[in-house]
mmCIF file of C-alpha atoms and ligand atoms in Angstrom:
data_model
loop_
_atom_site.group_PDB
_atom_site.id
_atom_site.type_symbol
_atom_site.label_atom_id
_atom_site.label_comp_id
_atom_site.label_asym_id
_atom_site.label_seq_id
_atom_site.Cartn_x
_atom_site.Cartn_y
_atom_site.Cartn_z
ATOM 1 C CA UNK C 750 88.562 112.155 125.850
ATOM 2 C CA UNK C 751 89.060 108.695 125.476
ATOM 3 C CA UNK C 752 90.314 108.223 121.798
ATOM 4 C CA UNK C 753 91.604 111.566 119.960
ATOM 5 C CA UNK C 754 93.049 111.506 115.699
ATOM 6 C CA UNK C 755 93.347 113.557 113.223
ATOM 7 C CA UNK C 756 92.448 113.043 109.711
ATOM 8 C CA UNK C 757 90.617 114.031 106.456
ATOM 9 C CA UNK C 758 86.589 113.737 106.203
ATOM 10 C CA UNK C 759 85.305 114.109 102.844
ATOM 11 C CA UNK C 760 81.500 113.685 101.093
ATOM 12 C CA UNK C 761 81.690 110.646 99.082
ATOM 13 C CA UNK C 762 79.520 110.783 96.091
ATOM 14 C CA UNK C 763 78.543 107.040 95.308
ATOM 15 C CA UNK C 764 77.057 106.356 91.724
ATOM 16 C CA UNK C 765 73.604 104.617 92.572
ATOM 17 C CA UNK C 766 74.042 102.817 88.973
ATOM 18 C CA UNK C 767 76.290 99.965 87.883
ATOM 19 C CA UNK C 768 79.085 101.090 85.281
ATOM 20 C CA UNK C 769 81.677 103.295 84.089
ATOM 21 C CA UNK C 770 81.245 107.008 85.832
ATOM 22 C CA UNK C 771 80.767 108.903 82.891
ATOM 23 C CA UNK C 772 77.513 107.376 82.356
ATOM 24 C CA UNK C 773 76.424 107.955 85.881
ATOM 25 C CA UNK C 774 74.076 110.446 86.410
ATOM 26 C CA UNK C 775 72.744 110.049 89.899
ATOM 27 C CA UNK C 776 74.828 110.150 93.201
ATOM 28 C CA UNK C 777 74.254 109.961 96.825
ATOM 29 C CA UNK C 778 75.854 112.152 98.987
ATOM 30 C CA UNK C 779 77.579 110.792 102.383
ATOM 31 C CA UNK C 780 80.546 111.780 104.574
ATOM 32 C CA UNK C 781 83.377 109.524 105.051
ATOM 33 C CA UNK C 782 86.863 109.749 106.259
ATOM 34 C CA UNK C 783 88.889 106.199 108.264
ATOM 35 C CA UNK C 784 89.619 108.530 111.050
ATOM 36 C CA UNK C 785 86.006 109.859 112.065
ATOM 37 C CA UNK C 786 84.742 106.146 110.942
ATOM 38 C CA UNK C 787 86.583 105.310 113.893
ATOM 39 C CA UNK C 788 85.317 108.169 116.199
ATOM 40 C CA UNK C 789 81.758 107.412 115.248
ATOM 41 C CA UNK C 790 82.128 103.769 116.030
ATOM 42 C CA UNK C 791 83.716 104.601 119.690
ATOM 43 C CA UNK C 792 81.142 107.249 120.597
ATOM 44 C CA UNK C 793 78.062 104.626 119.332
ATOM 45 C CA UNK C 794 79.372 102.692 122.213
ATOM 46 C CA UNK C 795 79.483 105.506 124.783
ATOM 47 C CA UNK C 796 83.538 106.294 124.845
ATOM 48 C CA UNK C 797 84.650 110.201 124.356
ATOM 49 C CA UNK C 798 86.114 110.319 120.932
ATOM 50 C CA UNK C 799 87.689 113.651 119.336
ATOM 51 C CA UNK C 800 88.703 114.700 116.044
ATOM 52 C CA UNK C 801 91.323 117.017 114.593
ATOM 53 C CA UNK C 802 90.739 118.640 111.527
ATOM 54 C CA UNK C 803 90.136 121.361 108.779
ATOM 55 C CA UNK C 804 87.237 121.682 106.333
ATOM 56 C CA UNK C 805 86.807 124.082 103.676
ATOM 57 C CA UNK C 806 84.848 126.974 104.153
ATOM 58 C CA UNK C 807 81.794 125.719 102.031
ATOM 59 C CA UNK C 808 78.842 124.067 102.424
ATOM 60 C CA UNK C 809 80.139 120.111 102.085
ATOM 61 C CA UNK C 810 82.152 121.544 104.901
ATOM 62 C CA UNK C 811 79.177 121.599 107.038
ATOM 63 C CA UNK C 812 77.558 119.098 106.343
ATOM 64 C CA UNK C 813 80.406 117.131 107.009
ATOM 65 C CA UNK C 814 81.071 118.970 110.683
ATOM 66 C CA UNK C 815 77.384 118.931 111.235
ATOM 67 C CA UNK C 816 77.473 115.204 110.318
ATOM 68 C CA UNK C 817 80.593 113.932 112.249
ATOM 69 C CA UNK C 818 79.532 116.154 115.290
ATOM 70 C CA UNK C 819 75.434 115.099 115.493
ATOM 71 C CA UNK C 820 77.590 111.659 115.830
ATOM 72 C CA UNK C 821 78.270 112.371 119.150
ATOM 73 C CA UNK C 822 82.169 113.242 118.436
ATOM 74 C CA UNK C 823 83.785 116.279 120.118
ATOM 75 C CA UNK C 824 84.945 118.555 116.773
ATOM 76 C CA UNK C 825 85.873 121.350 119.018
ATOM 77 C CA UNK C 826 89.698 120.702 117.167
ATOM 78 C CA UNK C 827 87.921 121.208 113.505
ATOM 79 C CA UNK C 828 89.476 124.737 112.080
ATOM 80 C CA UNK C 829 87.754 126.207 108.547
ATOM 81 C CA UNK C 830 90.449 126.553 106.131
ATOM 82 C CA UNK C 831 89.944 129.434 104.565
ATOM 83 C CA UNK C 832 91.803 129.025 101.594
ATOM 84 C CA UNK C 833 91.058 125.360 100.772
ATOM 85 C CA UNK C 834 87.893 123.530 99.892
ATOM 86 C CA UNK C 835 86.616 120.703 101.681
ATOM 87 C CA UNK C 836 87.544 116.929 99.896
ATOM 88 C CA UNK C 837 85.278 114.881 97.746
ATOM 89 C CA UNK C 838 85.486 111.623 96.226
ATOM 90 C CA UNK C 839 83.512 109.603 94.064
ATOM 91 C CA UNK C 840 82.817 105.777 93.914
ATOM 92 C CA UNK C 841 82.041 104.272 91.040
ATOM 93 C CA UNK C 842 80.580 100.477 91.357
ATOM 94 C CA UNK C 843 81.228 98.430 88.438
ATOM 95 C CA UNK C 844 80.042 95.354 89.456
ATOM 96 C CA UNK C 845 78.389 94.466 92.762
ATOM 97 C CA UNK C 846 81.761 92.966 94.124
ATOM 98 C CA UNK C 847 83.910 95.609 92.568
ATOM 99 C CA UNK C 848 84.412 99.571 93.059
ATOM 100 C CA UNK C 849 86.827 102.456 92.564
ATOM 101 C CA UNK C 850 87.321 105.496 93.988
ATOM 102 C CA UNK C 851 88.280 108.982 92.598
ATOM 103 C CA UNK C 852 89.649 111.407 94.741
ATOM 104 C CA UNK C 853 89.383 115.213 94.435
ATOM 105 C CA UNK C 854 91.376 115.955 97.928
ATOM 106 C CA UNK C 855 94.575 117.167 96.651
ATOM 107 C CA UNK C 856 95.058 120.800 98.045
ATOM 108 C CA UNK C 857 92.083 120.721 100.423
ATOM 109 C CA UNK C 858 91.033 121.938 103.881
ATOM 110 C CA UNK C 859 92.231 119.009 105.382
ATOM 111 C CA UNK C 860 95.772 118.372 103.435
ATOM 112 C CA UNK C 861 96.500 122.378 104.868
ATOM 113 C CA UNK C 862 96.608 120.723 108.578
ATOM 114 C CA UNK C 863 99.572 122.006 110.460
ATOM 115 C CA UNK C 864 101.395 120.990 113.449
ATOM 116 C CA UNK C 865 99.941 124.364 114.928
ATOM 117 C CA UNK C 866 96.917 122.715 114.377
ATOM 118 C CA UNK C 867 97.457 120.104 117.166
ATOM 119 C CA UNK C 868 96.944 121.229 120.815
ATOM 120 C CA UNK C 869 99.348 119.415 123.782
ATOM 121 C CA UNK C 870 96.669 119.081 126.387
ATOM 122 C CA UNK C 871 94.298 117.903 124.064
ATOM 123 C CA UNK C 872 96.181 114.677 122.925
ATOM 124 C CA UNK C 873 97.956 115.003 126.736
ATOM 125 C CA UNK C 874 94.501 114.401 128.218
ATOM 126 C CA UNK C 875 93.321 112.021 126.048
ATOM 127 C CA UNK C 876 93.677 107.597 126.605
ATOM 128 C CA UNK C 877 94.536 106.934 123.101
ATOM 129 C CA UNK C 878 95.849 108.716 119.653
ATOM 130 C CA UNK C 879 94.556 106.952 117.002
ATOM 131 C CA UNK C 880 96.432 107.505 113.783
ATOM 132 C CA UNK C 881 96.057 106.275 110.161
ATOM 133 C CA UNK C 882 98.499 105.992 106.984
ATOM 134 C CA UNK C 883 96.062 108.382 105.363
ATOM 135 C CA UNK C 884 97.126 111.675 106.722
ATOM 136 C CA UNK C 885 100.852 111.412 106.711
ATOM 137 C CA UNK C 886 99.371 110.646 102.821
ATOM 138 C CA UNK C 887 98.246 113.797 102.677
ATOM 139 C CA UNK C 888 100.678 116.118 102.344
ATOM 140 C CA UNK C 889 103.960 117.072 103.894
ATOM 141 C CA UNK C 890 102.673 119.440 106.919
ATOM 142 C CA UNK C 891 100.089 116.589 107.667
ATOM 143 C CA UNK C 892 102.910 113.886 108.095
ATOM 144 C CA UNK C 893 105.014 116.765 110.235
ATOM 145 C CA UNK C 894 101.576 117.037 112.132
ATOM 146 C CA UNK C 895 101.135 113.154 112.488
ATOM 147 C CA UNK C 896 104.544 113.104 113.977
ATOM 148 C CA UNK C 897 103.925 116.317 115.957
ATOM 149 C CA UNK C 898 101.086 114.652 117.886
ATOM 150 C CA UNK C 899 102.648 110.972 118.109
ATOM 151 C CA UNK C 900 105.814 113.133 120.103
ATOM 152 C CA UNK C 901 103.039 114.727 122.172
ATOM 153 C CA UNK C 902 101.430 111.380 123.066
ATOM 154 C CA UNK C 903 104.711 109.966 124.049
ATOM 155 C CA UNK C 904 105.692 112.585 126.107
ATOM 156 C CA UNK C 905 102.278 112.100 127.742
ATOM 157 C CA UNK C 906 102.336 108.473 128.106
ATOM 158 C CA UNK C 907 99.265 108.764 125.429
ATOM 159 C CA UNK C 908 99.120 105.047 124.018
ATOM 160 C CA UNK C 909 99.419 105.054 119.997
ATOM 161 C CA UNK C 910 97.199 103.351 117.580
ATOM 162 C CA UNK C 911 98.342 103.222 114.020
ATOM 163 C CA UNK C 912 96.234 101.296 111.326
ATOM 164 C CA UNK C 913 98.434 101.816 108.230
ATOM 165 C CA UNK C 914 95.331 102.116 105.827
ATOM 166 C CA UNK C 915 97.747 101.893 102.922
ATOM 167 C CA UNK C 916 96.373 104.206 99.879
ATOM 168 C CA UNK C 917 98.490 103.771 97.177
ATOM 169 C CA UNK C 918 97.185 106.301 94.952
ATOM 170 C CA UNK C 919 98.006 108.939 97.315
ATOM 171 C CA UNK C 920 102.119 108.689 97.243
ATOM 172 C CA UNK C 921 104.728 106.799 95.939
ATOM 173 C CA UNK C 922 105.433 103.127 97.325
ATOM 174 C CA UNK C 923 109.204 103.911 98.360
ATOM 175 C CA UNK C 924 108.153 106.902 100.489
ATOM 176 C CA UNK C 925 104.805 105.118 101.878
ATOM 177 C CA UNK C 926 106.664 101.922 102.937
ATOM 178 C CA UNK C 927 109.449 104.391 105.014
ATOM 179 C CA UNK C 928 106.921 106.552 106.754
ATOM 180 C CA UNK C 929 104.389 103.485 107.506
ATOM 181 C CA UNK C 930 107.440 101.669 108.858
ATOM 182 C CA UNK C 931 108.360 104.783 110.852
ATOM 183 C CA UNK C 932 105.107 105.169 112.584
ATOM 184 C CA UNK C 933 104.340 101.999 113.228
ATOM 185 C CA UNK C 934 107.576 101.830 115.414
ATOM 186 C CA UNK C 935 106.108 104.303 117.207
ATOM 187 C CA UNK C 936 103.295 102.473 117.700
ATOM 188 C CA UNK C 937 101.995 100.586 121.111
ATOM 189 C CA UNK C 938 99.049 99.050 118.645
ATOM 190 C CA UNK C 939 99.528 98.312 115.219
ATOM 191 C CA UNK C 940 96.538 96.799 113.016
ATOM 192 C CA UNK C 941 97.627 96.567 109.827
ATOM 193 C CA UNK C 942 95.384 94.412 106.909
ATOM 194 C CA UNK C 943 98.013 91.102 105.956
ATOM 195 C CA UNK C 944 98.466 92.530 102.630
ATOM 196 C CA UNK C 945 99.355 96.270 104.137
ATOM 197 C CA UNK C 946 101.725 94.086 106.343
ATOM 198 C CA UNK C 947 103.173 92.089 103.316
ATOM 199 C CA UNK C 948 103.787 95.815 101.657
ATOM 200 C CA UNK C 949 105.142 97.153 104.780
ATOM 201 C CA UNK C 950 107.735 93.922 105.698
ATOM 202 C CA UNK C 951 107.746 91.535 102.773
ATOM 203 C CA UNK C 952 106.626 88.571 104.695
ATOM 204 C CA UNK C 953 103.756 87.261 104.282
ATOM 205 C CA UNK C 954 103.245 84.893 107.208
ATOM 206 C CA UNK C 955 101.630 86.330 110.524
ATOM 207 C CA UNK C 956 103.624 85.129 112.719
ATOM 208 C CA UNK C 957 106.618 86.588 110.850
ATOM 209 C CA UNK C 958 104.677 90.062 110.692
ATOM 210 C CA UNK C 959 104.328 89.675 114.504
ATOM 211 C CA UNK C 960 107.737 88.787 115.274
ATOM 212 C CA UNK C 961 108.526 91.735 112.929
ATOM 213 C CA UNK C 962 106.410 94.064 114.708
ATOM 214 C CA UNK C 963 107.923 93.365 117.965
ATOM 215 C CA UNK C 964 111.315 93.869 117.084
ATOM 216 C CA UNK C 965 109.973 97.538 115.989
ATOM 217 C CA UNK C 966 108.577 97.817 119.016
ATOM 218 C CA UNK C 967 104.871 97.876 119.340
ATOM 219 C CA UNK C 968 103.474 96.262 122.311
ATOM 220 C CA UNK C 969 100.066 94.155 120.641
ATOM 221 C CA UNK C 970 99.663 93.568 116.729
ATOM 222 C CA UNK C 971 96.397 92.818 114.979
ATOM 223 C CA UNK C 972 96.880 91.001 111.451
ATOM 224 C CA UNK C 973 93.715 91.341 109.930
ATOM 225 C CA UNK C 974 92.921 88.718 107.326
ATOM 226 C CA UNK C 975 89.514 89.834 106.548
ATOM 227 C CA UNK C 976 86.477 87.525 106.962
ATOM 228 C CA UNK C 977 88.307 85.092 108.209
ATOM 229 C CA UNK C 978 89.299 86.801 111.082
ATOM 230 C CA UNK C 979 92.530 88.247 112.969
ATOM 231 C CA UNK C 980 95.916 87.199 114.250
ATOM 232 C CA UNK C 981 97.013 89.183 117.557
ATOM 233 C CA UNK C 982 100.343 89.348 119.519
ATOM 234 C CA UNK C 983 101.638 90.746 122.740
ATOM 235 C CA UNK C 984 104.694 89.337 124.924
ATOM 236 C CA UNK C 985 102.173 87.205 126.643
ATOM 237 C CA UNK C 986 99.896 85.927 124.144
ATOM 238 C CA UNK C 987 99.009 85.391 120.921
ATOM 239 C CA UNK C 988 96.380 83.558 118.461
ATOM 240 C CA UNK C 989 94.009 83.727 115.852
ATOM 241 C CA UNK C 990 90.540 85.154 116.806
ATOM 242 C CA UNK C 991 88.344 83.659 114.182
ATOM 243 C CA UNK C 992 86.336 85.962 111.837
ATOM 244 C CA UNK C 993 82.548 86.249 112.445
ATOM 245 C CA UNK C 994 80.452 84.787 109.782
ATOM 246 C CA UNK C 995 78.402 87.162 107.134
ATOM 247 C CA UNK C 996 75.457 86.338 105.412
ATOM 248 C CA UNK C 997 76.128 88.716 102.525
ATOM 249 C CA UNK C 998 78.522 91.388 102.212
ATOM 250 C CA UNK C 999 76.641 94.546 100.860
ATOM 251 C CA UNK C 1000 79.970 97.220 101.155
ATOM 252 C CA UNK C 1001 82.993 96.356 103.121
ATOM 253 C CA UNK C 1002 84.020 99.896 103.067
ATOM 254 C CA UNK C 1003 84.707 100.976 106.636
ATOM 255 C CA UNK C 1004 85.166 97.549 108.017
ATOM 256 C CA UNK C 1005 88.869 98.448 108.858
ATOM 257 C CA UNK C 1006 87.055 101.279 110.775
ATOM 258 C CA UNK C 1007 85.106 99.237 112.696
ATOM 259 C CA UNK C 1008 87.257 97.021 113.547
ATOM 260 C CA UNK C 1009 89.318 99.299 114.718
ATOM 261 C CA UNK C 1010 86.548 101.008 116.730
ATOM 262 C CA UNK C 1011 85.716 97.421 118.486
ATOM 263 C CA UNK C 1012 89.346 96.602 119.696
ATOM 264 C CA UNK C 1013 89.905 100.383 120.796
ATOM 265 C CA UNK C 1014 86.412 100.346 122.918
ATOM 266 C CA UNK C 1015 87.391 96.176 123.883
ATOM 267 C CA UNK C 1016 90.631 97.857 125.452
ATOM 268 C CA UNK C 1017 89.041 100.831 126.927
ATOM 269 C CA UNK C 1018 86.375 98.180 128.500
ATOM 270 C CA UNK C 1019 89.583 96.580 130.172
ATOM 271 C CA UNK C 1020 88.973 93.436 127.826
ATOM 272 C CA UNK C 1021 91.998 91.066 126.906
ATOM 273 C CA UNK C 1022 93.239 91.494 123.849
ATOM 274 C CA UNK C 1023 91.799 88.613 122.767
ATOM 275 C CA UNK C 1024 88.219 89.863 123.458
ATOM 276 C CA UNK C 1025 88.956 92.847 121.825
ATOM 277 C CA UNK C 1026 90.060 91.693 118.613
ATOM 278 C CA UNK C 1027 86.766 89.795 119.101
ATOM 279 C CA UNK C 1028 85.076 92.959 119.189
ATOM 280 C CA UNK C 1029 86.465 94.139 116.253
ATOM 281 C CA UNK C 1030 85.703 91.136 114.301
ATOM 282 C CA UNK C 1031 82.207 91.765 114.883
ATOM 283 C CA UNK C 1032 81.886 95.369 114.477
ATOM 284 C CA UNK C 1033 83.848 94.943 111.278
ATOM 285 C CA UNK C 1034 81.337 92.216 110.254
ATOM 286 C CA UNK C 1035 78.345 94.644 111.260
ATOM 287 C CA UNK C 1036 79.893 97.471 109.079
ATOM 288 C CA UNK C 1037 79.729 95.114 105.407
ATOM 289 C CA UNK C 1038 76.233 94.587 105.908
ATOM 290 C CA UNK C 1039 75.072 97.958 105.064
ATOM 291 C CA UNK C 1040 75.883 100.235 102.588
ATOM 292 C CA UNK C 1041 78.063 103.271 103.722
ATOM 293 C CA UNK C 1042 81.154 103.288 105.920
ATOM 294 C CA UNK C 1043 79.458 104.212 109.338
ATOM 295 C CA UNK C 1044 75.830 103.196 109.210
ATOM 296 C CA UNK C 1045 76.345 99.837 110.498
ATOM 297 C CA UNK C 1046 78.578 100.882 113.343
ATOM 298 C CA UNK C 1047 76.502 99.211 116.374
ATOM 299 C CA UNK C 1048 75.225 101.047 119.577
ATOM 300 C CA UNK C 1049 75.665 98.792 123.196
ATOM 301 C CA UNK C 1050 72.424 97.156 122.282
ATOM 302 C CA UNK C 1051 72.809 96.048 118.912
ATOM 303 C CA UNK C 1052 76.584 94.926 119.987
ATOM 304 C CA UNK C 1053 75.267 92.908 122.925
ATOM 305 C CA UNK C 1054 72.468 91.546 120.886
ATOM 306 C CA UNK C 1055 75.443 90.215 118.083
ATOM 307 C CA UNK C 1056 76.744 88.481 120.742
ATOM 308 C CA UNK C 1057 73.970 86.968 122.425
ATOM 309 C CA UNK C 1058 73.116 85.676 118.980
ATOM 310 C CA UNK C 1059 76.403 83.752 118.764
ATOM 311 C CA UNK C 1060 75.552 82.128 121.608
ATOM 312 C CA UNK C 1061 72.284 80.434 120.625
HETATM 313 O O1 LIG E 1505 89.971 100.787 105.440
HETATM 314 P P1 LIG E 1505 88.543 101.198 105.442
HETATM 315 O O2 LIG E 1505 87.733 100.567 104.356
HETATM 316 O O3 LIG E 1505 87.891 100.998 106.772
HETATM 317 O O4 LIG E 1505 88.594 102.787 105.192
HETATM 318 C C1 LIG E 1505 87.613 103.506 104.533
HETATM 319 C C2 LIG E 1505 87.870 105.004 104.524
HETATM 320 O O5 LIG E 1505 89.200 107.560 104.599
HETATM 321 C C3 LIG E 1505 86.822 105.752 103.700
HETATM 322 O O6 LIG E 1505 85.890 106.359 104.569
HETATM 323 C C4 LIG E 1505 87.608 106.781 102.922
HETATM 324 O O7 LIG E 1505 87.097 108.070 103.039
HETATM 325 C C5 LIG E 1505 89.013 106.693 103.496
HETATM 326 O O8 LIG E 1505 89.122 105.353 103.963
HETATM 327 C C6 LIG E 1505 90.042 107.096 102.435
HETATM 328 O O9 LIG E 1505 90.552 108.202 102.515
HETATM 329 O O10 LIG E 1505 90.299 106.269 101.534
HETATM 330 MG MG1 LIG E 1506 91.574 99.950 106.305
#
């Protein structure tokens, strides 16, 4: 494999009207979860991604295995949980600029992960562990198994991603700032949002972030400030990588994803980190222009044919 993580996937039922939920009475039905986001947007581009996780033993189970696997990702780490159901959540749009989500994931499949869920060779083997404030969110055997499989990568000389993905309505502030802090020091990539960074450090200046960053440890940092684009720092370099421009932003839902999908694949292609972050801009970009968190995740054609368009 070339990217492994382990998170929750859950069927997101979207409201297809504008308004409060209770008045909603049709929904579509699609799977979502940051960490597979990410694994879908790596295998679109031809790497070997992996994914660790339980579903319930139920039919939104399967469609989200069936779903996440007809992807192209490897889900031979997916256990059914046979106590717990699979996650939902639902998304209810009350304007076309603003949503909010309700989870239903408390005491599911995926929150029942354990660190016997995690098998050494198949993080050992693996280029990259991508990670993501979300599970540690989860419950208390899912941040033991987050830290399980960071040890693992360590010991294996398995580089570790960590995008924060701050949730605040899945624990308390105090305890998310400590474990994001934690992990991210254990991180050789950290691509936190600017406002997760402001939560994590309580700077808000990039290069402060950075400089913070470093002193924790982690080898390149991506600041992402949204459209406009992302700050990066190693020991070498640093800069801003400008955003790429969108016509219209449709659902920037997943963007995170993809961005994190583009640097990850930049890296793997032995681009600078520069390029990369460039990457991710643009797959980020790609990913607001069409409803749903994955289904503007580009294949090698459609990225190459972004770029060329730049060019002109
Ligand atoms: O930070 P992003 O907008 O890229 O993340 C979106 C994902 O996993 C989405 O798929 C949702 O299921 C979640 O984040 C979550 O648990 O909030
Ligand atoms: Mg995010």
């Amino acid at each position: 494999m070339d990217v492994v993580t382990m998170g929750e996937s859950m069927v997101l039922f979207a409201s297809k009207s504008q308004g409060l939920l209770r008045y909603a009475n049709d929904f579509s039905a699609r799977v979502a979860g940051a960490e597979s986001n990410v694994m879908i947007g790596l295998s679109r581009l031809g790497h070997k991604a992996g994914w660790i996780s339980r579903i319930g033993n139920d039919e939104l189970g399967q469609k989200v295995r069936s779903f996440i696997q007809g992807e192209g990702v490897d889900i031979s780490q997916v256990k059914i949980d046979e106590t717990f159901p699979t996650g939902i959540f639902l998304k209810e749009a009350l304007s076309s600029e603003r949503s909010r989500v309700y989870y239903y994931r408390s005491h599911s499949a995926a929150s029942n992960m354990t660190e016997e869920d995690i098998a050494e060779d198949y993080i050992a083997n693996a280029k990259y562990l991508h990670i993501t404030g979300i599970t540690p969110a989860l419950s208390d055997n899912c941040y033991k198994a987050v830290r399980h499989a960071i040890s693992i990568a360590k010991k294996h000389k398995v580089k570790v991603c960590f995008d924060p993905n701050l949730r605040k309505n899945l624990w308390n502030e105090e305890r998310a700032r400590q474990v994001l802090l934690e992990i991210a020091g254990l991180s050789d990539i950290f691509l936190p949002g600017i406002d997760e960074a402001e939560f994590m450090f309580g700077v808000s200046d990039p290069k402060l972030i950075g400089e913070k960053a470093f002193q924790l440890g982690v080898g390149l940092s991506i600041i992402k400030i949204g459209a406009e684009g992302a700050y990066y720092f190693t020991k070498e370099d640093k800069g801003l990588v400008k955003g790429s421009p969108v016509q219209q932003v449709v659902d920037p839902v997943g963007a995170g994803d993809g961005f994190a999908a583009g640097v990850l694949s930049g890296l793997l292609d032995g681009l600078s980190p520069k390029d990369s972050v460039e990457r991710g801009n643009a797959i980020g970009a790609m990913v607001t222009l069409v409803p749903g968190d994955v289904e503007g995740l580009p294949d090698r054609n459609l990225l190459d044919s972004y770029f060329n368009k730049q060019e002109d």
